[in-house]
Every structure is written in structure tokens, then in C-alpha cells.
Short mmCIF file of C-alpha atoms in Angstrom, two decimals:
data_model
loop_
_atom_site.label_atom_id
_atom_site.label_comp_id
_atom_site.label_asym_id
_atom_site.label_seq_id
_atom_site.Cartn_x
_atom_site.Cartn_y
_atom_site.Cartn_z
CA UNK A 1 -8.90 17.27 6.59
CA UNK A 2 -8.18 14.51 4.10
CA UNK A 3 -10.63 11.30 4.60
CA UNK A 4 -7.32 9.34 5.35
CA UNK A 5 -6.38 11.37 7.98
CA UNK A 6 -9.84 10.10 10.25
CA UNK A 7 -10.45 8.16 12.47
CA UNK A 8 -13.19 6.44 10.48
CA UNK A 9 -11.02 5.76 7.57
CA UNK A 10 -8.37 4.67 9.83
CA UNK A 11 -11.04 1.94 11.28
CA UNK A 12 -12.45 1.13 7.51
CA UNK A 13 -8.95 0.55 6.72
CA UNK A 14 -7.85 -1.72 9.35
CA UNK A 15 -11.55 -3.97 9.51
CA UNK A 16 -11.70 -4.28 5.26
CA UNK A 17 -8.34 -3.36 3.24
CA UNK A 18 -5.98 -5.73 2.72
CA UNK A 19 -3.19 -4.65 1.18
CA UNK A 20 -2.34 -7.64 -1.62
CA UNK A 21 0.86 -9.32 -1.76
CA UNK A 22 3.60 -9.27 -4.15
CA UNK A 23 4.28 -12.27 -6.00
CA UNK A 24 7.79 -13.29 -8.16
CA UNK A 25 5.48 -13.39 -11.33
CA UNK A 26 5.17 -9.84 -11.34
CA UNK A 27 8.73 -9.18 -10.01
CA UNK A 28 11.74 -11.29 -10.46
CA UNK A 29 14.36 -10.33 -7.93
CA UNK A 30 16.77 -12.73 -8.74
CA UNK A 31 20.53 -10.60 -9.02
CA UNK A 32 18.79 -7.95 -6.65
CA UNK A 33 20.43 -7.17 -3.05
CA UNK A 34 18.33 -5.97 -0.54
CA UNK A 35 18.69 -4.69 3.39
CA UNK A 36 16.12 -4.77 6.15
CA UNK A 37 16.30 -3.44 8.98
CA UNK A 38 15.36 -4.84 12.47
CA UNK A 39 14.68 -8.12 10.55
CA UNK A 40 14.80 -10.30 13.19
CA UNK A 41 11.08 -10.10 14.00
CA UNK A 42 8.22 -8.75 13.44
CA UNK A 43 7.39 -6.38 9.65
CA UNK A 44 11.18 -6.90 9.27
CA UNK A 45 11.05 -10.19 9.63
CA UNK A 46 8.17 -11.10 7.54
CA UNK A 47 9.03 -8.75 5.12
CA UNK A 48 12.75 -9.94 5.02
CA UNK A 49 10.91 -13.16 4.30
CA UNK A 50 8.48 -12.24 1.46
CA UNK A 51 11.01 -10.43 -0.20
CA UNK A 52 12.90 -13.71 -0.36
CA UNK A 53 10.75 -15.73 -1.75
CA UNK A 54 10.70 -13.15 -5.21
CA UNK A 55 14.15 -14.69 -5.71
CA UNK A 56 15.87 -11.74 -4.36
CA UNK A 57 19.60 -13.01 -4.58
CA UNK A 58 21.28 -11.48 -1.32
CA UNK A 59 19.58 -10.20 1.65
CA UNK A 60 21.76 -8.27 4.91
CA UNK A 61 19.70 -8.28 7.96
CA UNK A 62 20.49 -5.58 9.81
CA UNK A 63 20.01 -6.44 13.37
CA UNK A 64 21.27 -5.04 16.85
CA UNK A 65 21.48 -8.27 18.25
CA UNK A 66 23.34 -10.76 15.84
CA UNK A 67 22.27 -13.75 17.46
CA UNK A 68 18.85 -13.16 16.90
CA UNK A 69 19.93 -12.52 13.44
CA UNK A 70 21.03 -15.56 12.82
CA UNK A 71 18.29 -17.70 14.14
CA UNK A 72 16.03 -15.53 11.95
CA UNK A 73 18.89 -16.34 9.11
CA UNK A 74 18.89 -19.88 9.93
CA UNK A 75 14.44 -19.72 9.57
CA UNK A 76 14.67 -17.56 6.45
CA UNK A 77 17.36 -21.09 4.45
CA UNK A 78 14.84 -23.95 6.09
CA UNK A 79 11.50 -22.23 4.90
CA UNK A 80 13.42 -21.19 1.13
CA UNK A 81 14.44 -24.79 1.17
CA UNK A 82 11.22 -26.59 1.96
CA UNK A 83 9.15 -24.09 -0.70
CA UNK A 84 7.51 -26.23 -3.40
CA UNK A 85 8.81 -24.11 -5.96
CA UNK A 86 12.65 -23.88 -4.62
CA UNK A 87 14.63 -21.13 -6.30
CA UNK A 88 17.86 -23.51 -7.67
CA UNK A 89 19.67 -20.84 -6.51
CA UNK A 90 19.91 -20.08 -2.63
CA UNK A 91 20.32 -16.62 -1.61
CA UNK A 92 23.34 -15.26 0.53
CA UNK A 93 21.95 -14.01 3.57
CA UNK A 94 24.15 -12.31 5.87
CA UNK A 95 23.34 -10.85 9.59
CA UNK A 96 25.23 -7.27 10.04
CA UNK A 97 25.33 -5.42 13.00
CA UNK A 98 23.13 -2.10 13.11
CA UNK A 99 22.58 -0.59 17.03
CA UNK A 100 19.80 2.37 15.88
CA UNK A 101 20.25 3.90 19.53
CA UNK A 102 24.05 4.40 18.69
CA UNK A 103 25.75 7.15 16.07
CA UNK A 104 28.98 5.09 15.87
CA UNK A 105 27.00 1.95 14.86
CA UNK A 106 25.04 3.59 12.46
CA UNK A 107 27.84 5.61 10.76
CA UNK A 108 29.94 2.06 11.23
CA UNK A 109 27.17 0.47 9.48
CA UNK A 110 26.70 3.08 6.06
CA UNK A 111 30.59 2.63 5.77
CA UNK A 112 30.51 -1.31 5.93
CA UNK A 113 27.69 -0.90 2.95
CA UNK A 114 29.86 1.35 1.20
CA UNK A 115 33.26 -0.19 1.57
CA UNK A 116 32.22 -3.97 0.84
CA UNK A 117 33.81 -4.69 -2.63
CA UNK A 118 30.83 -5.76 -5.19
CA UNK A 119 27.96 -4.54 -3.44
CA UNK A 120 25.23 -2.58 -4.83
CA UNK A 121 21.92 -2.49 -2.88
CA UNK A 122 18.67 -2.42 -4.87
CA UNK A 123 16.18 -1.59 -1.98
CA UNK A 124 17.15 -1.08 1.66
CA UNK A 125 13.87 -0.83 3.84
CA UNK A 126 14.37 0.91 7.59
CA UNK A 127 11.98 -0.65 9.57
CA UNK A 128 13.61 -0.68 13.17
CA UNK A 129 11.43 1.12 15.55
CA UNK A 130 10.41 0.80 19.23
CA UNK A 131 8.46 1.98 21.68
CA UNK A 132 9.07 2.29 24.90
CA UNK A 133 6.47 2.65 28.25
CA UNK A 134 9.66 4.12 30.59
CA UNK A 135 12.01 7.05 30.26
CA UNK A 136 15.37 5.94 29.14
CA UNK A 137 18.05 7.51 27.75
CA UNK A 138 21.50 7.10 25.97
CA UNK A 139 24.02 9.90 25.11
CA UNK A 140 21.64 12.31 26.67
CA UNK A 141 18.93 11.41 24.06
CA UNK A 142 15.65 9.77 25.14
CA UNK A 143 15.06 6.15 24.05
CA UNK A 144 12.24 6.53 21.68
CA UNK A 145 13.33 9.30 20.09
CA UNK A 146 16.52 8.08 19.33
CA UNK A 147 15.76 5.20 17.28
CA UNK A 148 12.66 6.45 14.97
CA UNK A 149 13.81 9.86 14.68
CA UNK A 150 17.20 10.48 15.21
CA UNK A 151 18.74 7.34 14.46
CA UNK A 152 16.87 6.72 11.70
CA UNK A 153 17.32 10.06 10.06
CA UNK A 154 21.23 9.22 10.25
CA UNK A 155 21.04 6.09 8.93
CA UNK A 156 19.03 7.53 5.46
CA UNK A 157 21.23 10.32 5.54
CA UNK A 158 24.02 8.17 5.12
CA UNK A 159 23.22 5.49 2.91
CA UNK A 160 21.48 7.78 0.05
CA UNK A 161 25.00 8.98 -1.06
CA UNK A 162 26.70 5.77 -0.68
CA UNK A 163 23.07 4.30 -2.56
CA UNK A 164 23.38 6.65 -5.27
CA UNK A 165 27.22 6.05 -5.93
CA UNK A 166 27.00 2.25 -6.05
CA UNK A 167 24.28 3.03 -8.83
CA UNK A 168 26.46 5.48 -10.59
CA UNK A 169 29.25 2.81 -10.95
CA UNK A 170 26.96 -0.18 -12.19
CA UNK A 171 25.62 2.19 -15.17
CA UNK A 172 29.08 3.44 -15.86
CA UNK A 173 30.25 -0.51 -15.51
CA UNK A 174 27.17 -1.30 -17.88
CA UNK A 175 28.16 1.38 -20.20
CA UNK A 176 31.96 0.29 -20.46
CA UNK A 177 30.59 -2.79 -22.00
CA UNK A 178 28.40 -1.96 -24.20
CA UNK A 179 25.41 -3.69 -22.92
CA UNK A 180 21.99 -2.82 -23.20
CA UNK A 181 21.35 -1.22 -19.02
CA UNK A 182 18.87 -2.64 -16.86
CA UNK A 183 20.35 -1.08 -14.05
CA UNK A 184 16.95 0.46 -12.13
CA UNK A 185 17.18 3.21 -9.14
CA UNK A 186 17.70 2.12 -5.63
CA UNK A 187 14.83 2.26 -3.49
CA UNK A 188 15.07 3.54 0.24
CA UNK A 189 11.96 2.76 2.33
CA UNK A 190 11.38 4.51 5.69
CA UNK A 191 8.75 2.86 7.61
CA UNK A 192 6.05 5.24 9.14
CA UNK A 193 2.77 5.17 10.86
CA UNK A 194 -0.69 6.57 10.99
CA UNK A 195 -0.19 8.00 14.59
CA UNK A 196 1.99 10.39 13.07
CA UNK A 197 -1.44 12.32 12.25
CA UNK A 198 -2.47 12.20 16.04
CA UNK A 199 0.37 13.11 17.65
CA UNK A 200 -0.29 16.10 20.51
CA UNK A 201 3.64 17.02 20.30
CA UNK A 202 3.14 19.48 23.09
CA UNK A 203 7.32 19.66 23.21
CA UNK A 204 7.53 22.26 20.73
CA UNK A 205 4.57 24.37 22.97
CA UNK A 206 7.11 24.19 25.89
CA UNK A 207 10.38 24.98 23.64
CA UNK A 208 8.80 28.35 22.70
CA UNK A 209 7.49 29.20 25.79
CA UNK A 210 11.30 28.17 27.83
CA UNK A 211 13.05 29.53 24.25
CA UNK A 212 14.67 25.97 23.96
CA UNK A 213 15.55 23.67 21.64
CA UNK A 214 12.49 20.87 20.82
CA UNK A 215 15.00 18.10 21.11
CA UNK A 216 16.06 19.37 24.58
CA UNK A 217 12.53 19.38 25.92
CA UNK A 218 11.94 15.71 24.32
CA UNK A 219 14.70 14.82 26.41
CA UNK A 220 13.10 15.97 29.84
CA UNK A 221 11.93 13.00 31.86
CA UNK A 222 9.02 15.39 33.10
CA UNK A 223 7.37 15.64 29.57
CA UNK A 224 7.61 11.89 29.13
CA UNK A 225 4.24 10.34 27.88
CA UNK A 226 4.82 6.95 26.76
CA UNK A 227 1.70 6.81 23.86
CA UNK A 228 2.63 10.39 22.57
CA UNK A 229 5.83 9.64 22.59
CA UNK A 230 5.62 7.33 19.79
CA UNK A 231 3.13 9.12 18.21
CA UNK A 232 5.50 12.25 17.95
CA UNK A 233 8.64 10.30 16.98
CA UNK A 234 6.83 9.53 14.09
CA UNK A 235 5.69 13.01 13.19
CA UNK A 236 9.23 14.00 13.54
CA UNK A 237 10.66 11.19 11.61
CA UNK A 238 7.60 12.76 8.45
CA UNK A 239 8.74 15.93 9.20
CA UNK A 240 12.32 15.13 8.40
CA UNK A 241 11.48 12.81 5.34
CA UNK A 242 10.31 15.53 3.63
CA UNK A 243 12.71 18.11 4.43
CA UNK A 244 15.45 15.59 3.04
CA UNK A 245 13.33 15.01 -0.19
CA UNK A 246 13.09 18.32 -0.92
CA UNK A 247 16.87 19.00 0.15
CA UNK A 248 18.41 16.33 -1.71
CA UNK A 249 16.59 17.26 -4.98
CA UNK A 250 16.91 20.74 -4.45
CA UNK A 251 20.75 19.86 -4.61
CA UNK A 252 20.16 17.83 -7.98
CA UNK A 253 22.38 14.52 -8.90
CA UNK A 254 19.61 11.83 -6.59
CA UNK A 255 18.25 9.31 -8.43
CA UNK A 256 17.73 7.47 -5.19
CA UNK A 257 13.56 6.62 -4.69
CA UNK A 258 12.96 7.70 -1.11
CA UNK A 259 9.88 6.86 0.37
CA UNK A 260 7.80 6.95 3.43
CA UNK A 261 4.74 4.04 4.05
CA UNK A 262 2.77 2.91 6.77
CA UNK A 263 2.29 -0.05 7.52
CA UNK A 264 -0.84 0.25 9.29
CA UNK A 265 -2.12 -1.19 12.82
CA UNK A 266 -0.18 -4.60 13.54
CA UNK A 267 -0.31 -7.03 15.66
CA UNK A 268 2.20 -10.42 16.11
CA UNK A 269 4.82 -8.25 16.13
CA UNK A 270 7.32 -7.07 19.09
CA UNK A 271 6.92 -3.21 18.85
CA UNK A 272 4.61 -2.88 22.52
CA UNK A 273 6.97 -5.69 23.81
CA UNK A 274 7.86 -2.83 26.84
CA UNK A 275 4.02 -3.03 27.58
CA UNK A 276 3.28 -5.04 30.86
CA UNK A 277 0.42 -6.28 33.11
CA UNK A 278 -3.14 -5.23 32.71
CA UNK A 279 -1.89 -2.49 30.03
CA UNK A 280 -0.40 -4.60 27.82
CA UNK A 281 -3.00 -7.60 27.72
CA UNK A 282 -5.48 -4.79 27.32
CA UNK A 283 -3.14 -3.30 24.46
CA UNK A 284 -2.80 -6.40 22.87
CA UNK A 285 -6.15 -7.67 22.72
CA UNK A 286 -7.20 -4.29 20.74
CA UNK A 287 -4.51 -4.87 18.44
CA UNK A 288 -5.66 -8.37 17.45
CA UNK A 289 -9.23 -6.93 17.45
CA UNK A 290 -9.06 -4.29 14.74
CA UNK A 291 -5.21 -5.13 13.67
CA UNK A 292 -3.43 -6.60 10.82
CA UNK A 293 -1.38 -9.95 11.03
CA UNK A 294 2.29 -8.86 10.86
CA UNK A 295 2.45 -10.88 7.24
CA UNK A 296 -0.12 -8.86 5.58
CA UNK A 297 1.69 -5.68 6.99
CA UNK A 298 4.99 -6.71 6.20
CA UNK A 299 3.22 -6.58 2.15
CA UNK A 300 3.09 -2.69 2.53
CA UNK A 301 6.96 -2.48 3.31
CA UNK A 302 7.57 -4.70 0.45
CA UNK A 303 5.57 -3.34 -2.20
CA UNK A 304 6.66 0.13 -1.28
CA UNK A 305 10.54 -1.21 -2.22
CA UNK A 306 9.50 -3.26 -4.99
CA UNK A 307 6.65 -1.89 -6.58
CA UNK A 308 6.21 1.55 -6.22
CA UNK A 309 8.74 2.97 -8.40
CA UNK A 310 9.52 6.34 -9.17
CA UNK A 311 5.92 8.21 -8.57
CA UNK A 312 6.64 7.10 -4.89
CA UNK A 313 9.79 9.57 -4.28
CA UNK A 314 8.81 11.86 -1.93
CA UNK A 315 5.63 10.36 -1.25
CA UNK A 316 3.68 9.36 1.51
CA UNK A 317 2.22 5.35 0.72
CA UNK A 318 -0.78 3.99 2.95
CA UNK A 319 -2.29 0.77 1.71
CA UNK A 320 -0.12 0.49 -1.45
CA UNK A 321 -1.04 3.69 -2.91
CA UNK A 322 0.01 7.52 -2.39
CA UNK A 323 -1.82 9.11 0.67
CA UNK A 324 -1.77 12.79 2.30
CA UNK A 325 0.60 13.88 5.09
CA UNK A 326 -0.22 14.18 8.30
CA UNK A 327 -2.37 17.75 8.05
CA UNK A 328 -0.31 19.44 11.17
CA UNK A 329 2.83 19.10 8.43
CA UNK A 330 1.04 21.36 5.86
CA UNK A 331 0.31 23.79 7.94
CA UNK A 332 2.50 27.06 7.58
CA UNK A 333 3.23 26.40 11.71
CA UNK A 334 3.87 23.00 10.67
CA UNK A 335 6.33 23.91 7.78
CA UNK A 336 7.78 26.38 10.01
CA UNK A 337 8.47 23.48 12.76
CA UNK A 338 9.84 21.77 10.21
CA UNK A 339 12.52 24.09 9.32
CA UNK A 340 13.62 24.34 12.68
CA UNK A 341 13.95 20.71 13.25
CA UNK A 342 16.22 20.55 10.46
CA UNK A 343 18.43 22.91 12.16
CA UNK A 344 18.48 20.96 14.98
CA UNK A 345 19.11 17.87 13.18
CA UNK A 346 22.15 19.79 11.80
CA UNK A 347 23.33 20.77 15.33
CA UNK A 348 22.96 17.19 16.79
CA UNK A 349 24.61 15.42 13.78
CA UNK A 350 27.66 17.91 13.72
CA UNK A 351 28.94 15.38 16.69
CA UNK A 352 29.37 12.95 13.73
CA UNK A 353 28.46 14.19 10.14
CA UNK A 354 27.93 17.30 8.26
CA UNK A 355 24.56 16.93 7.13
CA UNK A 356 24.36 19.48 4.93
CA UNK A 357 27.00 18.07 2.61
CA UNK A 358 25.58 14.57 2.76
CA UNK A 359 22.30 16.12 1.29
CA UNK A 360 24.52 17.53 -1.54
CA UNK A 361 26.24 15.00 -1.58
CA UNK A 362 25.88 12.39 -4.79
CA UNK A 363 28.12 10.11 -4.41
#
């Protein structure tokens, strides 16, 4: 097992590292757009807010709830405009709508990106997540699941093609005129976690022993367990990261950075907002014990956009630097789990896309 996979590095990490900040010195941002996901609180939030002050130029916060959105909008312009070193230029900031327990939204959402004249997005980070202490479900699919995993595999799905095309055009537009191009990839950042290498996943035990589907057993009330719920969405969300890396360059034409960091063990932020009572004050205090403020997490997210660069596609990042998968992953069960998780993937998203051409798909 790889020291990062521990529990003792997972402790030295969280009591000692401190992942460092990016600053506009080192990258200038100004004509860059960005998106951020669930960036109305929490690592979106803060990171929304540190990517802001490199002089990024426009910024879509990609929120369900717009309102919320907006008041984070309306913080984002007053804390820009009382900086001591005020970029001359405000940013556009703009709230869009983004529902990641909903297909519609999410396909509604890639389209909107595509289809807005001018646009070209620079880094888009997916940071939405949740986790929830109850069962609940929507369009048969169980709460949890459906936003790390599912929803967020749709959402990269569907914005790599419409990344890499926007990309495409601006060198071709760069070309046309001659000019010397300092058009750089887009970067797509999928925010992980640690707990991804601790997850029991017991669901695929039970969909080989009932000769089921994993997905339909994650969608049983009866094998509900709030902690390893979480833990497994995230597992599932690696396991599909790299199946779509490997796809999508496998199918040549990407020159879309995809990436997968962790952010490591937060707290300030609303992710165990379900948690209640006893459980949650007990929760919380052990986050603020051995837990990173949500600002120095939210640097992770950001560097992993920014900074990273091309090395990073494909890759795994833990504390600003390249770490190992989870070990269950590289296992030949693992690989073979993975496989079949594609299919279903494929099977679920036939209700809405063909994800085998989007993988092929370059623009």
C-alpha cells in the first residue's frame, strides 16, 4: 500500500501540510473564464473567490439555487472592490442554474456553455457534492449517488467536447490572424476525496451474489449506510475518472486537462449540513480538530485548475502534487469493477446521451 493511502499519512497530512496558495504574481488570469460549481458555499465558494482575486476576467457560478448564487455574487463584487490592490477591471460574474440531482439540468446546462456566443472556458472546476444521513431518492436513483457519481460523470462527459471545441475555434481564430497563440488547454477539475481509499462498497458483493446491476443495489434503501455511502460515491466517481481518461485518449483529438484532486478533510463548509443532534456536533468538532479551514482547501481546487498543467491529465492530485489511486482501483478485481461500471454508466445515460460518442467525440 502506498504511504498516502494510510491512515497515518492521512493524519500527518491534515495536522502539518498546508497546501500554499496561489497568488496573481505567478498567474495572471486576467482574459481567462472560469466555472465553479456549487459555488455558493463552502470549497466552491472560497475557491470561486481565490480564483478571483488572480484577475480571472469572468466567472459562472454554477449553483442549484440561484438566489444563493447571487448573494454569493453580490459577496464575491464588495470583497473585489474593497481589495487594496483593486483589479481596474471588474470581472463579469454571472449565477447559472446547474441542479446535479437532475439529467435535464445538467444536459440544459453543457448546452447553455456551448451555445453562448463568445464563450470559451479556461478551467471549469466540479466541486458540487453532498452527503446525505437519510435515504432519498429522485428518478429512482439514490440521493448521494446521484450527485457525486452520476451527475457528475454527466456533467464532465458533456462539457469535455463542448471544452475542447471552444479551444479548437480560438486557435483556428488565432491562426486566421496571424498572431503569435497563447491560447493554453482547458482545464477540467473533478473534486475527489481521500475516503475514496476506505470505502467498504459492499454493493458490488451483493450485485454478484443477486446477479444485479451495482447501481440497482446502491439504490436499495436496505443497503443504505450513510458514512459508506459517501465514501463509495467517491470511489465510483475515481473509478469513472479514469475510465474516461483512458477512453477519451484512447479515441485521440482531447487536448482537454482532466483531473481528479482532493481536497482533503474540511471543515467551515456545508457538506455534513444533513448531520443532526449529538452526531453532528460530535462530527463537527472532529472536523475542526484535525481539519482544514475551507480557504486553505479551496487552494487545492485552485491550483489543480491553474497550476497543474498538463502532467496532471489523468492524474490523481493530493496536496498539490500527483498521488496514487485508491489501491482497491489497481487491483485486477478493481479494474474489472471498473469496466462494468462503465457499462452501466452507458445503460443509465442512454435515457439522455450516448456516451460512447461523447468520449469520441472532439468537438
Amino acid at each position: 500500500m502506498p504511504i498516502e493511502n494510510t491512515n497515518a499519512h492521512f493524519f500527518y497530512r491534515q495536522l502539518f501540510i498546508r497546501p500554499a496558495p496561489v497568488t496573481k504574481s505567478q498567474h495572471d488570469l486576467t482574459g481567462l473564464t472560469a466555472i465553479v460549481t456549487g459555488s455558493n458555499t463552502g470549497l466552491g465558494y472560497h475557491a470561486s473567490r481565490q480564483i478571483l482575486s488572480l484577475g480571472l476576467s469572468r466567472l459562472i457560478l454554477a449553483v442549484r439555487d440561484t438566489t444563493k448564487g447571487e448573494t454569493a455574487k453580490a459577496s464575491f463584487i464588495s470583497s473585489l472592490n474593497s481589495a487594496p490592490n483593486k483589479n481596474p477591471f471588474e470581472p463579469q460574474i454571472e449565477v447559472w442554474e446547474l441542479d446535479m440531482t437532475s439529467y435535464e439540468s445538467i444536459l440544459n446546462f453543457s448546452n447553455r456553455v456551448r451555445d453562448t456566443s463568445g464563450l470559451r472556458i479556461d478551467y471549469a472546476i466540479l466541486n458540487a457534492g453532498v452527503v446525505r444521513t437519510d435515504f432519498q431518492q429522485r428518478d429512482g436513483n439514490e440521493i448521494t449517488m446521484l450527485t457525486n457519481w452520476l451527475g457528475t460523470a454527466l456533467l464532465t462527459a458533456t462539457l469535455r467536447p463542448v471544452l475542447q471545441a471552444q479551444y479548437d475555434d480560438a486557435r483556428r481564430s488565432s491562426a486566421a490572424q496571424k498572431a503569435v497563440s497563447d491560447v493554453s488547454p482547458p482545464v477540467l477539475t473533478i473534486v475527489g476525496s481521500d475516503v475514496a481509499a476506505i470505502a467498504t462498497f459492499r454493493e458490488k458483493d451483493l450485485a454478484s451474489k443477486q446477479n444485479t446491476s451495482v447501481l440497482k443495489q446502491l439504490n436499495e434503501k436496505k443497503n443504505f449506510e450513510w458514512i459508506d455511502r459517501y465514501n463509495t460515491s467517491k470511489l465510483l466517481l475515481l473509478m469513472f475518472f479514469q475510465e474516461f481518461c483512458d477512453r477519451v485518449d484512447k479515441a485521440g483529438g482531447n487536448e482537454v486537462i482532466v483531473n481528479l484532486m482532493t481536497p482533503g478533510f474540511c471543515y467551515g463548509s456545508d457538506l455534513h449540513r444533513s448531520l443532526e443532534g449529538m452526531m453532528g456536533k460530535f462530527f463537527m468538532s472532529v472536523k475542526r480538530l484535525i481539519g482544514r479551514s475551507t480557504p486553505v482547501g479551496a487552494r487545492t481546487l485552485v491550483h489543480a485548475a491553474v497550476v497543474a498543467g498538463k502532467e496532471s491529465h489523468g492524474k490523481y492530485l493530493m496536496d498539490e502534487r500527483v498521488a496514487p489511486f485508491a489501491d482497491y482501483v489497481e487491483t485486477e478485481k478493481g479494474k474489472a469493477m471498473t469496466k462494468q461500471l462503465w457499462g452501466e454508466l452507458e445503460e443509465e445515460f442512454s435515457k439522455v446521451v450516448d456516451l460512447k460518442q461523447l468520449v469520441s467525440q472532439k468537438q
